[in-house]
Short mmCIF file of C-alpha atoms in Angstrom, two decimals:
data_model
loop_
_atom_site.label_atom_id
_atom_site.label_comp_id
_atom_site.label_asym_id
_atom_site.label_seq_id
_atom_site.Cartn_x
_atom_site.Cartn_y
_atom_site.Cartn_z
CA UNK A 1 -12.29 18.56 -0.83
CA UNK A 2 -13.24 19.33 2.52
CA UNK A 3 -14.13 16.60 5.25
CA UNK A 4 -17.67 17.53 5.29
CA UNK A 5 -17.57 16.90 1.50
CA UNK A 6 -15.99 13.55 1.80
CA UNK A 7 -18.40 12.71 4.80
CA UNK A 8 -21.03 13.39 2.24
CA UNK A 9 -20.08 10.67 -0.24
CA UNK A 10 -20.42 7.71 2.61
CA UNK A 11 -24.18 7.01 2.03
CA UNK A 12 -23.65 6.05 -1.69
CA UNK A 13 -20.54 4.18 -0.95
CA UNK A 14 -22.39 2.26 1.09
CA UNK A 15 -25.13 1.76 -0.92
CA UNK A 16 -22.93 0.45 -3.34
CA UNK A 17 -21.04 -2.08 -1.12
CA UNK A 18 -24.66 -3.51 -0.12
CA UNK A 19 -25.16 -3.95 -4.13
CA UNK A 20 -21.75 -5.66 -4.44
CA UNK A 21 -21.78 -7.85 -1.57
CA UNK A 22 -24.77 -9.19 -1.95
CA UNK A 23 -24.47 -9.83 -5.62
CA UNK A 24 -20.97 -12.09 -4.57
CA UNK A 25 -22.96 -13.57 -1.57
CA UNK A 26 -26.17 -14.49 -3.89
CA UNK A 27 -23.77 -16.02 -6.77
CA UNK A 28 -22.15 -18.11 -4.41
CA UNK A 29 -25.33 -19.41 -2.76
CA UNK A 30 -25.24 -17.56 0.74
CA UNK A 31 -27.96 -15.23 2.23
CA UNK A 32 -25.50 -13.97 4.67
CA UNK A 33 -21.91 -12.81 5.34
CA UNK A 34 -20.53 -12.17 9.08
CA UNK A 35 -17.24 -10.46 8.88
CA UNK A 36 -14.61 -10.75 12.37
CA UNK A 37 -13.07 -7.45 12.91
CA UNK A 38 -9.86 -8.90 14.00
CA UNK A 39 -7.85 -8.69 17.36
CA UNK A 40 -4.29 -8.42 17.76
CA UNK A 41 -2.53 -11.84 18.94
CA UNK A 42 -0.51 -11.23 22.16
CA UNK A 43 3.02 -11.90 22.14
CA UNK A 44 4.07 -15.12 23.29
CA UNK A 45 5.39 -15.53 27.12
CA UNK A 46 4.40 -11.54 27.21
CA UNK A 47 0.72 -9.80 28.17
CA UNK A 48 1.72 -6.94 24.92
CA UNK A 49 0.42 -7.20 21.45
CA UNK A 50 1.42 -5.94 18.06
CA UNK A 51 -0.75 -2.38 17.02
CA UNK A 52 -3.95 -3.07 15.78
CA UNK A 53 -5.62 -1.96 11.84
CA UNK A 54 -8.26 -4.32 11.21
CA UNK A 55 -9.10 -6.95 8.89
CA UNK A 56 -9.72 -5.36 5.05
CA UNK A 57 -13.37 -6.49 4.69
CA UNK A 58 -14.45 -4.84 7.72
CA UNK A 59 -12.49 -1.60 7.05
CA UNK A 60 -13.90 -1.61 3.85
CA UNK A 61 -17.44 -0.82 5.32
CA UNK A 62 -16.72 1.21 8.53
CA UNK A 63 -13.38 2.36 8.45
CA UNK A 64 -12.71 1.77 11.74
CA UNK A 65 -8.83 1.05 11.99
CA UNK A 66 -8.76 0.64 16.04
CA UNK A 67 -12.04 -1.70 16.79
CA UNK A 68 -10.52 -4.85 17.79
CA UNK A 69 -13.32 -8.13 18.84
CA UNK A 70 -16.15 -6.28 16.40
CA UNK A 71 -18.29 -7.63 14.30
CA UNK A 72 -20.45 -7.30 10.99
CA UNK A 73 -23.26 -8.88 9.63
CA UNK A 74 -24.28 -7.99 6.06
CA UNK A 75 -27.46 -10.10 4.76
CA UNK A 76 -29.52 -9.86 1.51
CA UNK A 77 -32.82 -6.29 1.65
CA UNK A 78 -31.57 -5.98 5.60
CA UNK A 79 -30.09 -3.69 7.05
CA UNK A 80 -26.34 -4.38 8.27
CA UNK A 81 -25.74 -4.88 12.14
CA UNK A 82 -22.28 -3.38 13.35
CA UNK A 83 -21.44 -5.25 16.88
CA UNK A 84 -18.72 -3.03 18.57
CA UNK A 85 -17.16 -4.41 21.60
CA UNK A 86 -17.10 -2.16 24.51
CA UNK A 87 -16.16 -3.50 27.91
CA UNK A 88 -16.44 -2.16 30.91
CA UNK A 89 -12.64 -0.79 31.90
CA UNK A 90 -10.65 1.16 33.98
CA UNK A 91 -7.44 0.37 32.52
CA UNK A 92 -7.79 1.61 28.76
CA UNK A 93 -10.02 4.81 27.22
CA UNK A 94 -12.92 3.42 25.72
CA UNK A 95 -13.31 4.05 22.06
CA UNK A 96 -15.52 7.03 20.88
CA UNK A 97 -17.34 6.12 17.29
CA UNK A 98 -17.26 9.64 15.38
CA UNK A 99 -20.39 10.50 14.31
CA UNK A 100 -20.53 10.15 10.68
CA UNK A 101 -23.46 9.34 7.93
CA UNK A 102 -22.67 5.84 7.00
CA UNK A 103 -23.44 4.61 10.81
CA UNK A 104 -27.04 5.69 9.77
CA UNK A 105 -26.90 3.35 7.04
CA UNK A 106 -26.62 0.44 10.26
CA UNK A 107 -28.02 -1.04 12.97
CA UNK A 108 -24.93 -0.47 15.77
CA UNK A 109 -24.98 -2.34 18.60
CA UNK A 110 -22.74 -3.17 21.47
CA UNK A 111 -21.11 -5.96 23.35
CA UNK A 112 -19.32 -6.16 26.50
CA UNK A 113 -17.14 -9.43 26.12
CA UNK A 114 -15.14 -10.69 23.66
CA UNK A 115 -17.62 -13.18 22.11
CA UNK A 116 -19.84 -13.77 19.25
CA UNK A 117 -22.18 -11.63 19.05
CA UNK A 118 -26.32 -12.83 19.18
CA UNK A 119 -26.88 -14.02 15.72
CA UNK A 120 -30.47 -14.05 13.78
CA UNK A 121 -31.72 -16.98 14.38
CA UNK A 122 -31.57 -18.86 11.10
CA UNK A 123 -28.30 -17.20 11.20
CA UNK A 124 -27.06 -18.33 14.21
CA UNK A 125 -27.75 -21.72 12.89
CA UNK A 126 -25.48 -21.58 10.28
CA UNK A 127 -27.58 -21.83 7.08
CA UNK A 128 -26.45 -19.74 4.32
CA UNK A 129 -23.90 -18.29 6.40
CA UNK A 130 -20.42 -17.55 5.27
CA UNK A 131 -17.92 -15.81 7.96
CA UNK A 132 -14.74 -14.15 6.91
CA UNK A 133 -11.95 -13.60 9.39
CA UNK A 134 -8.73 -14.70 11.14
CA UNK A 135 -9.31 -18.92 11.44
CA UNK A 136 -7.92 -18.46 15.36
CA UNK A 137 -11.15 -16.02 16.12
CA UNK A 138 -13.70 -17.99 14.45
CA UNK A 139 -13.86 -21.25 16.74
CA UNK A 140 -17.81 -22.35 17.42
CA UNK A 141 -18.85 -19.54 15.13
CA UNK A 142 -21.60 -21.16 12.90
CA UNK A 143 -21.83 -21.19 9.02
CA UNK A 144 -18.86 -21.75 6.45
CA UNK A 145 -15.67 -20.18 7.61
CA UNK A 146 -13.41 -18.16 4.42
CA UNK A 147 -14.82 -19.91 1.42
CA UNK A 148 -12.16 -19.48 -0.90
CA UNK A 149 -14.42 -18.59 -4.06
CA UNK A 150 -16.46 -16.35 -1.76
CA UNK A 151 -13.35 -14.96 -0.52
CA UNK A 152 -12.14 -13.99 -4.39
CA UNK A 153 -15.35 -12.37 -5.19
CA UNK A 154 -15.21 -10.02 -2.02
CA UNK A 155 -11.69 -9.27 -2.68
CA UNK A 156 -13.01 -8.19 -6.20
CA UNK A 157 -15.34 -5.69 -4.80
CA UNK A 158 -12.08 -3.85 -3.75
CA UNK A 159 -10.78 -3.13 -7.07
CA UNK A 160 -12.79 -0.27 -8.47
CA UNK A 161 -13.06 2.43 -5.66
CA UNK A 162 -16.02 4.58 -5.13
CA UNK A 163 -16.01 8.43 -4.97
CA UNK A 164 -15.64 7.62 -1.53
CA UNK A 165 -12.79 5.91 -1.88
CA UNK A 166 -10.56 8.23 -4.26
CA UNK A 167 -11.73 11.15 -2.01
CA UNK A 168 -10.14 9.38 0.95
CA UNK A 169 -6.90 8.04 -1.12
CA UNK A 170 -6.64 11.55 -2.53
CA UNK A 171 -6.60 12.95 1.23
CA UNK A 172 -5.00 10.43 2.28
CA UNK A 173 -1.92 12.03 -0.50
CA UNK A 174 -1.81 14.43 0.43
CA UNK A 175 -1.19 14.14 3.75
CA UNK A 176 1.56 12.05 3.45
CA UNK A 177 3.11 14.55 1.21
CA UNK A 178 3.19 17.31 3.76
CA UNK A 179 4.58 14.11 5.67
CA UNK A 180 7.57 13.91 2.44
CA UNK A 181 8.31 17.41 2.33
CA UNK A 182 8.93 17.89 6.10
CA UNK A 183 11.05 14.92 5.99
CA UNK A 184 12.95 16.46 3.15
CA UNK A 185 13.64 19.41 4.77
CA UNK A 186 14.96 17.25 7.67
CA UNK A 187 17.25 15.56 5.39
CA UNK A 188 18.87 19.00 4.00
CA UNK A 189 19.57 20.24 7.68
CA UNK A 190 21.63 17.07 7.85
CA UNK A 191 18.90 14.93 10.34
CA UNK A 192 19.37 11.09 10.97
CA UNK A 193 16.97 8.71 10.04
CA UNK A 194 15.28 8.71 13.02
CA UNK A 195 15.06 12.74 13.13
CA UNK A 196 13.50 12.21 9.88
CA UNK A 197 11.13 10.05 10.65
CA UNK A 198 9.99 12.63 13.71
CA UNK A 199 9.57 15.22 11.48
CA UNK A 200 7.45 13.13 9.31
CA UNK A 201 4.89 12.12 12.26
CA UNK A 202 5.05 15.83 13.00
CA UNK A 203 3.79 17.21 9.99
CA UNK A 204 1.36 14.40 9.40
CA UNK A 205 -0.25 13.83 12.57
CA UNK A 206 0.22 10.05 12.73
CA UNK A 207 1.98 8.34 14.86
CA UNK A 208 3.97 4.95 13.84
CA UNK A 209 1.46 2.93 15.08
CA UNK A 210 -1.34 4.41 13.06
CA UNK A 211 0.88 4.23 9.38
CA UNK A 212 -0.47 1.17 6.96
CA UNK A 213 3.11 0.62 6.86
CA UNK A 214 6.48 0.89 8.19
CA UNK A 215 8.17 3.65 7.05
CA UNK A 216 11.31 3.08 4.71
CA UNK A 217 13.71 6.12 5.35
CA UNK A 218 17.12 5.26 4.36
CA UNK A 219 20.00 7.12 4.05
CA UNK A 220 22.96 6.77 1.88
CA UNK A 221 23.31 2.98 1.43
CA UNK A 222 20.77 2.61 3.56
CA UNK A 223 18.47 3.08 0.39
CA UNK A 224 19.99 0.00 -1.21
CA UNK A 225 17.73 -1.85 0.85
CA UNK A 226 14.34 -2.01 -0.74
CA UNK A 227 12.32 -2.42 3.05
CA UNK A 228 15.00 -1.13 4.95
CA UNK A 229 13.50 -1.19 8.55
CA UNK A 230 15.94 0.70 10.82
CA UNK A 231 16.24 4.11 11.67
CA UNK A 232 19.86 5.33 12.77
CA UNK A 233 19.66 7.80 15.99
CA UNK A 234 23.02 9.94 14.27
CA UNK A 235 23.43 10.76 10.72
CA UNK A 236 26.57 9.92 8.95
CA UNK A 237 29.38 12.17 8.84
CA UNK A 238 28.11 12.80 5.09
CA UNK A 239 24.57 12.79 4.16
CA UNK A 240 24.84 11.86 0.25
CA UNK A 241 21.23 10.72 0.09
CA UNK A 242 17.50 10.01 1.39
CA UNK A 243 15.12 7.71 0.22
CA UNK A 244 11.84 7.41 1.87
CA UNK A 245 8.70 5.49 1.54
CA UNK A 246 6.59 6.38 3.66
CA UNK A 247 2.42 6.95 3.78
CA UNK A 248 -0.71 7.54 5.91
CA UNK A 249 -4.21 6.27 6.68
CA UNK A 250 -7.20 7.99 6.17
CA UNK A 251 -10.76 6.94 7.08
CA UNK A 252 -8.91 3.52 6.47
CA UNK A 253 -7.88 3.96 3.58
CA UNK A 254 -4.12 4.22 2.50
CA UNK A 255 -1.00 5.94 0.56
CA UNK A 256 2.47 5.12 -0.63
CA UNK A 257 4.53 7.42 -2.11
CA UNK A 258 8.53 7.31 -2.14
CA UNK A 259 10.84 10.11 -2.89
CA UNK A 260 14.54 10.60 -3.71
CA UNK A 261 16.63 13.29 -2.85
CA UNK A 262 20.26 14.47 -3.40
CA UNK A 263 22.34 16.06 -1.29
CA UNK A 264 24.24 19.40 -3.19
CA UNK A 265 26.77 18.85 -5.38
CA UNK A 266 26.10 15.38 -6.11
CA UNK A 267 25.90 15.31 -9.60
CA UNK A 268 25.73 12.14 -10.77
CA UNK A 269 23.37 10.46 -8.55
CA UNK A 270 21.31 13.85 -8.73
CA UNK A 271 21.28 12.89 -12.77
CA UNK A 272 20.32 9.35 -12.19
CA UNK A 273 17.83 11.06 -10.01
CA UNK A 274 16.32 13.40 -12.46
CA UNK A 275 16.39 10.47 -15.27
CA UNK A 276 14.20 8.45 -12.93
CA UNK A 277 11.52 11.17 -12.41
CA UNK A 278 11.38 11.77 -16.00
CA UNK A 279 10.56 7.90 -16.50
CA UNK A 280 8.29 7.76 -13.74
CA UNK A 281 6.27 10.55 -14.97
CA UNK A 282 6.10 8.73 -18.53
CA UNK A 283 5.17 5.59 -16.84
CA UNK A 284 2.54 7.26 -14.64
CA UNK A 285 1.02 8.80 -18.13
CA UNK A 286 0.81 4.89 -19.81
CA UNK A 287 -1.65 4.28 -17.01
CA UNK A 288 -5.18 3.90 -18.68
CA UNK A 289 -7.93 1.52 -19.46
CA UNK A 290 -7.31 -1.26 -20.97
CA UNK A 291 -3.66 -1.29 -20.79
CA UNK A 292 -1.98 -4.22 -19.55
CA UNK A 293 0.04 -3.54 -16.06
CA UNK A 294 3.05 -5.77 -17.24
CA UNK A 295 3.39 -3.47 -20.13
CA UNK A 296 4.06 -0.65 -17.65
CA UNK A 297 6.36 -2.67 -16.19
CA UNK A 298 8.48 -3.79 -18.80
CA UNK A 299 7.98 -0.37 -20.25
CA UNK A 300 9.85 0.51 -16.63
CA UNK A 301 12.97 -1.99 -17.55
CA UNK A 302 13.32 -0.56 -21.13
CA UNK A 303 13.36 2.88 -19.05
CA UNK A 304 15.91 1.32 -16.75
CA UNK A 305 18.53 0.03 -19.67
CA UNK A 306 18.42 3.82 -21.02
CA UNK A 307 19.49 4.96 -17.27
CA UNK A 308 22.41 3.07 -17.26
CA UNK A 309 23.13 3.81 -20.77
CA UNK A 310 22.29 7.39 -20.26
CA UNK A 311 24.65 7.75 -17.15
CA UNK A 312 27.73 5.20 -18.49
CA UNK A 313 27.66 2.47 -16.09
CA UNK A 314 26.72 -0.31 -18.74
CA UNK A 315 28.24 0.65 -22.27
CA UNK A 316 28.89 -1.87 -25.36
CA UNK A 317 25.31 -3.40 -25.10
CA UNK A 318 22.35 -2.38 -26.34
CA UNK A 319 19.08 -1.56 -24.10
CA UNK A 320 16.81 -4.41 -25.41
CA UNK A 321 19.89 -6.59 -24.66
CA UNK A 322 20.28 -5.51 -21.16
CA UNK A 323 16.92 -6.10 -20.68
CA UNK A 324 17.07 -9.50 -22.45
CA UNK A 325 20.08 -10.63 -20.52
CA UNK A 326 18.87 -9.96 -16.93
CA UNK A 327 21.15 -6.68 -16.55
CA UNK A 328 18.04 -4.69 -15.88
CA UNK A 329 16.53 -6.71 -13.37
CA UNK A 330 19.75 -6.84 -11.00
CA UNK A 331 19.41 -3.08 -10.31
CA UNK A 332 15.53 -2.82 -10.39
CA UNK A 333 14.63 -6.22 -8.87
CA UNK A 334 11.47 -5.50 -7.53
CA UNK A 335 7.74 -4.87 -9.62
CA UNK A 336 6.65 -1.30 -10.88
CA UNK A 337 3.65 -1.40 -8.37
CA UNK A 338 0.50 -2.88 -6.81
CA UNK A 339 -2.74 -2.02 -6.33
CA UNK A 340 -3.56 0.71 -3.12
CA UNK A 341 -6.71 0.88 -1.64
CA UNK A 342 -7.69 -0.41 2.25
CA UNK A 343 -4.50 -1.92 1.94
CA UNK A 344 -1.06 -0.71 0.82
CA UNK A 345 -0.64 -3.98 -0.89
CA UNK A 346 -4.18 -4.47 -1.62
CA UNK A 347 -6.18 -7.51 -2.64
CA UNK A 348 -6.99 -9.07 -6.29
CA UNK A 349 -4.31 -7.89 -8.04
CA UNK A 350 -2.97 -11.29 -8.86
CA UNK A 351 -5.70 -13.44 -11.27
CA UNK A 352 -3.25 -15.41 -13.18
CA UNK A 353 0.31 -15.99 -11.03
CA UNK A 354 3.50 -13.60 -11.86
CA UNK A 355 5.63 -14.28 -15.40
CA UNK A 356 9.03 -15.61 -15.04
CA UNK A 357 10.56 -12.46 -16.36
CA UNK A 358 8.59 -10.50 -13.00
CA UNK A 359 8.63 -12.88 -10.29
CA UNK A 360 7.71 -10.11 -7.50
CA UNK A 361 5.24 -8.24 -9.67
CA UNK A 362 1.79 -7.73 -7.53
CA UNK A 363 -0.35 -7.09 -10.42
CA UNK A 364 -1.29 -8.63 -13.47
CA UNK A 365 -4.09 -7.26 -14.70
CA UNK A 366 -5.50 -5.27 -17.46
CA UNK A 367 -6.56 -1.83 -15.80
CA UNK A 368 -9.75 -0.34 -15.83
CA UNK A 369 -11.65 2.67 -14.76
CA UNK A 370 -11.81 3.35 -11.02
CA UNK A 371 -8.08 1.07 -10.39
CA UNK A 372 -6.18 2.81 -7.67
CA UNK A 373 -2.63 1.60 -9.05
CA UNK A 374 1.23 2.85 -6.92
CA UNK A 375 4.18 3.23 -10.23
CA UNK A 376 7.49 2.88 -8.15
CA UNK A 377 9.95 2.25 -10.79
CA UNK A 378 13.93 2.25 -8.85
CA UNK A 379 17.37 1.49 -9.71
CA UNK A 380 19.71 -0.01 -6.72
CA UNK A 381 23.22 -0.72 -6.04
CA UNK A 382 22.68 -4.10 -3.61
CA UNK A 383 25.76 -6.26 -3.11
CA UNK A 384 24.23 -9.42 -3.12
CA UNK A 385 22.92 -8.70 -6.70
CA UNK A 386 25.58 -7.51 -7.90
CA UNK A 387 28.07 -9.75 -7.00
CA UNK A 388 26.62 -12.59 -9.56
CA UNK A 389 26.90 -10.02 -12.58
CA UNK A 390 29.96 -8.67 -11.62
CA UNK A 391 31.52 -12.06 -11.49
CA UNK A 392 29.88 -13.54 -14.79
CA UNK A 393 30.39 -12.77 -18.59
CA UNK A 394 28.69 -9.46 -18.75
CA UNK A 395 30.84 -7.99 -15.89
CA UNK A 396 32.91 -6.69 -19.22
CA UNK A 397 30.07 -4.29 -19.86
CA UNK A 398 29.88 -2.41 -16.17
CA UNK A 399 31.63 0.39 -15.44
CA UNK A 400 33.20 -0.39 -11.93
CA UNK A 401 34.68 2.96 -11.40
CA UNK A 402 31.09 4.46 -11.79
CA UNK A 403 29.73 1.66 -9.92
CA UNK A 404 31.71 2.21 -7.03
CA UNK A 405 31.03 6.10 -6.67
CA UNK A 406 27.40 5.03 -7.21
CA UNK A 407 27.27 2.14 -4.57
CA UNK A 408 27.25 4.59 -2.01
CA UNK A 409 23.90 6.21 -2.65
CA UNK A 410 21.90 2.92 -2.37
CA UNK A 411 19.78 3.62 -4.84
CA UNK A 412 16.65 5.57 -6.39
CA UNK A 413 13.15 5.00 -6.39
CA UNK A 414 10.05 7.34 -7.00
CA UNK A 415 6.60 6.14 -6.19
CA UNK A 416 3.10 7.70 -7.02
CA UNK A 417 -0.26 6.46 -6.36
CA UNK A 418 -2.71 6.77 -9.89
CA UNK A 419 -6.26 6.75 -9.84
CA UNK A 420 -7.37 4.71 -13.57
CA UNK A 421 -9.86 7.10 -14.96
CA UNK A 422 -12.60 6.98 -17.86
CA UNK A 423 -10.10 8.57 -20.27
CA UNK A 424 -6.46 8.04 -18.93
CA UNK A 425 -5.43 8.59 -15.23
CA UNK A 426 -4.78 10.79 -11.92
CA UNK A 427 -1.76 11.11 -10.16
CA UNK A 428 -3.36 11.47 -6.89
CA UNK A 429 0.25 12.08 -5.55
CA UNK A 430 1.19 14.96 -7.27
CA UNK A 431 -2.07 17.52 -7.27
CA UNK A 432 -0.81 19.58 -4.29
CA UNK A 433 3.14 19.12 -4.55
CA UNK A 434 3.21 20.99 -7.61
#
């Protein structure tokens, strides 16, 4: 799809925000919602701040990653008024808005100083106002400041995406896989991790700054570290392995995909590689409506059991046992996914809390149609979780010699993002890779 073609799906998406905004305003008794922007706190004893992205609600109307001090007001049959601020300033470029059709769709305005913008009048007074946005930027704004209820249904409006939206998440793919396969090629030539990473911005256009998310390139046992957050300036004196996690914005919206790689001639962990893609890919196809996410997810720890079985470093236990008795969860600690969306981790995924048995899963909901869901299921070698088994009753059933060739790979994970479709799904990470 072409960006003219994507461009051409705004109006509706808009449309249908106004429908679903103002249906969560109107059941929770407000005529009017004014969303903050967002601004980015500056670092204490300094004059620097952190890069700015935006808070979700407001991205999830304009898209507008980079507009810090802005504001939106969204009220019920009226047309929406977009306050950008725009200072007068020789020290910084002032922000161009690209011309696009969902700005017709609003009445944009501009403001020179970092203050609230001229309300309505019945507005400004506060009735049937609610205002969503960071607490620190809201002092002396009028109305009812993040209603939690409110605040639940808006996050709700996030979960089913629009055309719109799974145009720009599909883009937003396959970007980041350009991104992936660059890096990959990086990786074979025998780069460090923070070669890698360059030839990831490269091909992608983005620079660190502009990511939803830090990118996760770890070598060797590096990848043992689920958010490992460094990047080494020299490679080892033996690349063994690469795993990266890494994704892009687009129009706002986000991806996450992770990938695994090999070096040559290591078998094993290529195996345990090759096991995991199969199981990803039969994870990826369980995704549908009406099926619960957990069940992925446990499907994901039954696949787990079979890897370890499969590649002989647990043996005299069966799967459903290892699964049973914790064995699973000490090498795939983490949940099978989220949802994806304006966020990587994105909003309303959690109606009833985590089960014991998933502690870190993100999502507990059944799926439905128009779910943008990641499937990341891994297997790691981390010291500190190992240690415990190794030293308790089941240690009988690990193969240590395996272990220790293994332990110096980090680990394996595979993520792709899946659009929840009328009939089944779409692995919107995998339509241009193959």
């Amino acid at each position: 799809m072409t960006d003219n073609q994507i461009l051409a799906l705004q109006p509706d998406h808009i449309a249908e925000l106004q429908k679903r905004y103002q249906r969560a305003l109107a059941d929770h008794g407000y005529s009017a919602l004014l969303i903050s922007a967002g601004a980015t706190p500056v670092r204490y004893g300094d004059d620097q701040g952190a890069p700015f992205q935006g808070f979700g609600p407001f991205l999830h109307w304009t898209g507008l990653t980079g507009y810090e001090h802005a504001w939106l007001l969204i009220q019920a049959d009226t047309t929406p008024v977009l306050w950008l601020y725009q200072p007068v300033d020789f020290w910084h470029a002032t922000l161009q808005l690209p011309s696009e059709p969902w700005q017709q769709a609003m009445d944009i305005r501009y403001i020179a100083k970092r203050a609230l913008p001229p309300l309505p009048a019945e507005t400004g007074q506060g009735k049937g106002l609610a205002v969503v946005g960071d607490p620190t930027l809201l002092a002396g704004v009028p109305g009812d400041h993040n209603p939690v209820a409110l605040t639940v249904a808006l996050d709700e409006t996030r979960m089913h995406k629009t055309d719109y939206e799974v145009a720009c998440l599909t883009r937003a793919n396959n970007i980041a896989l350009a991104g992936h396969q660059a890096a990959a090629a990086a990786f074979a030539d025998g780069a460090s991790e923070f070669k890698i990473n360059l030839a990831y911005q490269q091909a992608t256009l983005q620079r660190e700054t502009e990511a939803p998310y830090h990118s996760i390139i770890g070598l060797n046992e590096h990848a043992g570290t689920l958010h490992y957050q460094y990047y080494d300036t020299t490679a080892p004196a033996q690349s063994r392995s690469l795993l990266m996690d890494a994704g892009v914005r687009y129009r706002g919206y986000c991806s996450d995909i992770t990938r695994t790689y090999a070096a040559a001639g290591e078998g094993r962990f290529a195996a345990l590689v090759k096991g995991m893609d199969l199981l990803r890919e039969h994870l990826c196809k369980m995704v549908a409506p009406g099926v619960e996410y957990l069940a992925i997810h446990r499907k994901a720890h039954s696949g787990v059991a079979a890897l370890l079985s499969a590649s002989g470093l647990v043996s005299g236990i069966s799967d459903e046992t290892m699964v049973e008795q914790g064995i699973t969860r000490v090498f795939f600690p983490h949940g099978i996914g989220h949802f994806l969306g304006i966020q990587v981790h994105d909003v309303a995924g959690k109606p009833v809390p985590s089960p014991a048995e998933a502690p870190f899963l993100r999502l507990t909901r059944t799926l439905e149609a128009g779910m943008v869901v990641t499937i990341e299921p891994g297997l790691y070698f981390i010291p500190s979780l190992l240690e415990p088994l190794l030293k308790g009753p089941l240690a009988q059933h690990i193969n240590t010699a395996i272990l220790g060739e293994l332990k110096g790979y980090g680990g394996v994970r595979l993520e792709d993002n899946v659009l929840v479709t009328e009939t089944g799904a779409r692995n919107l990470s995998r339509l241009t890779e193959n």
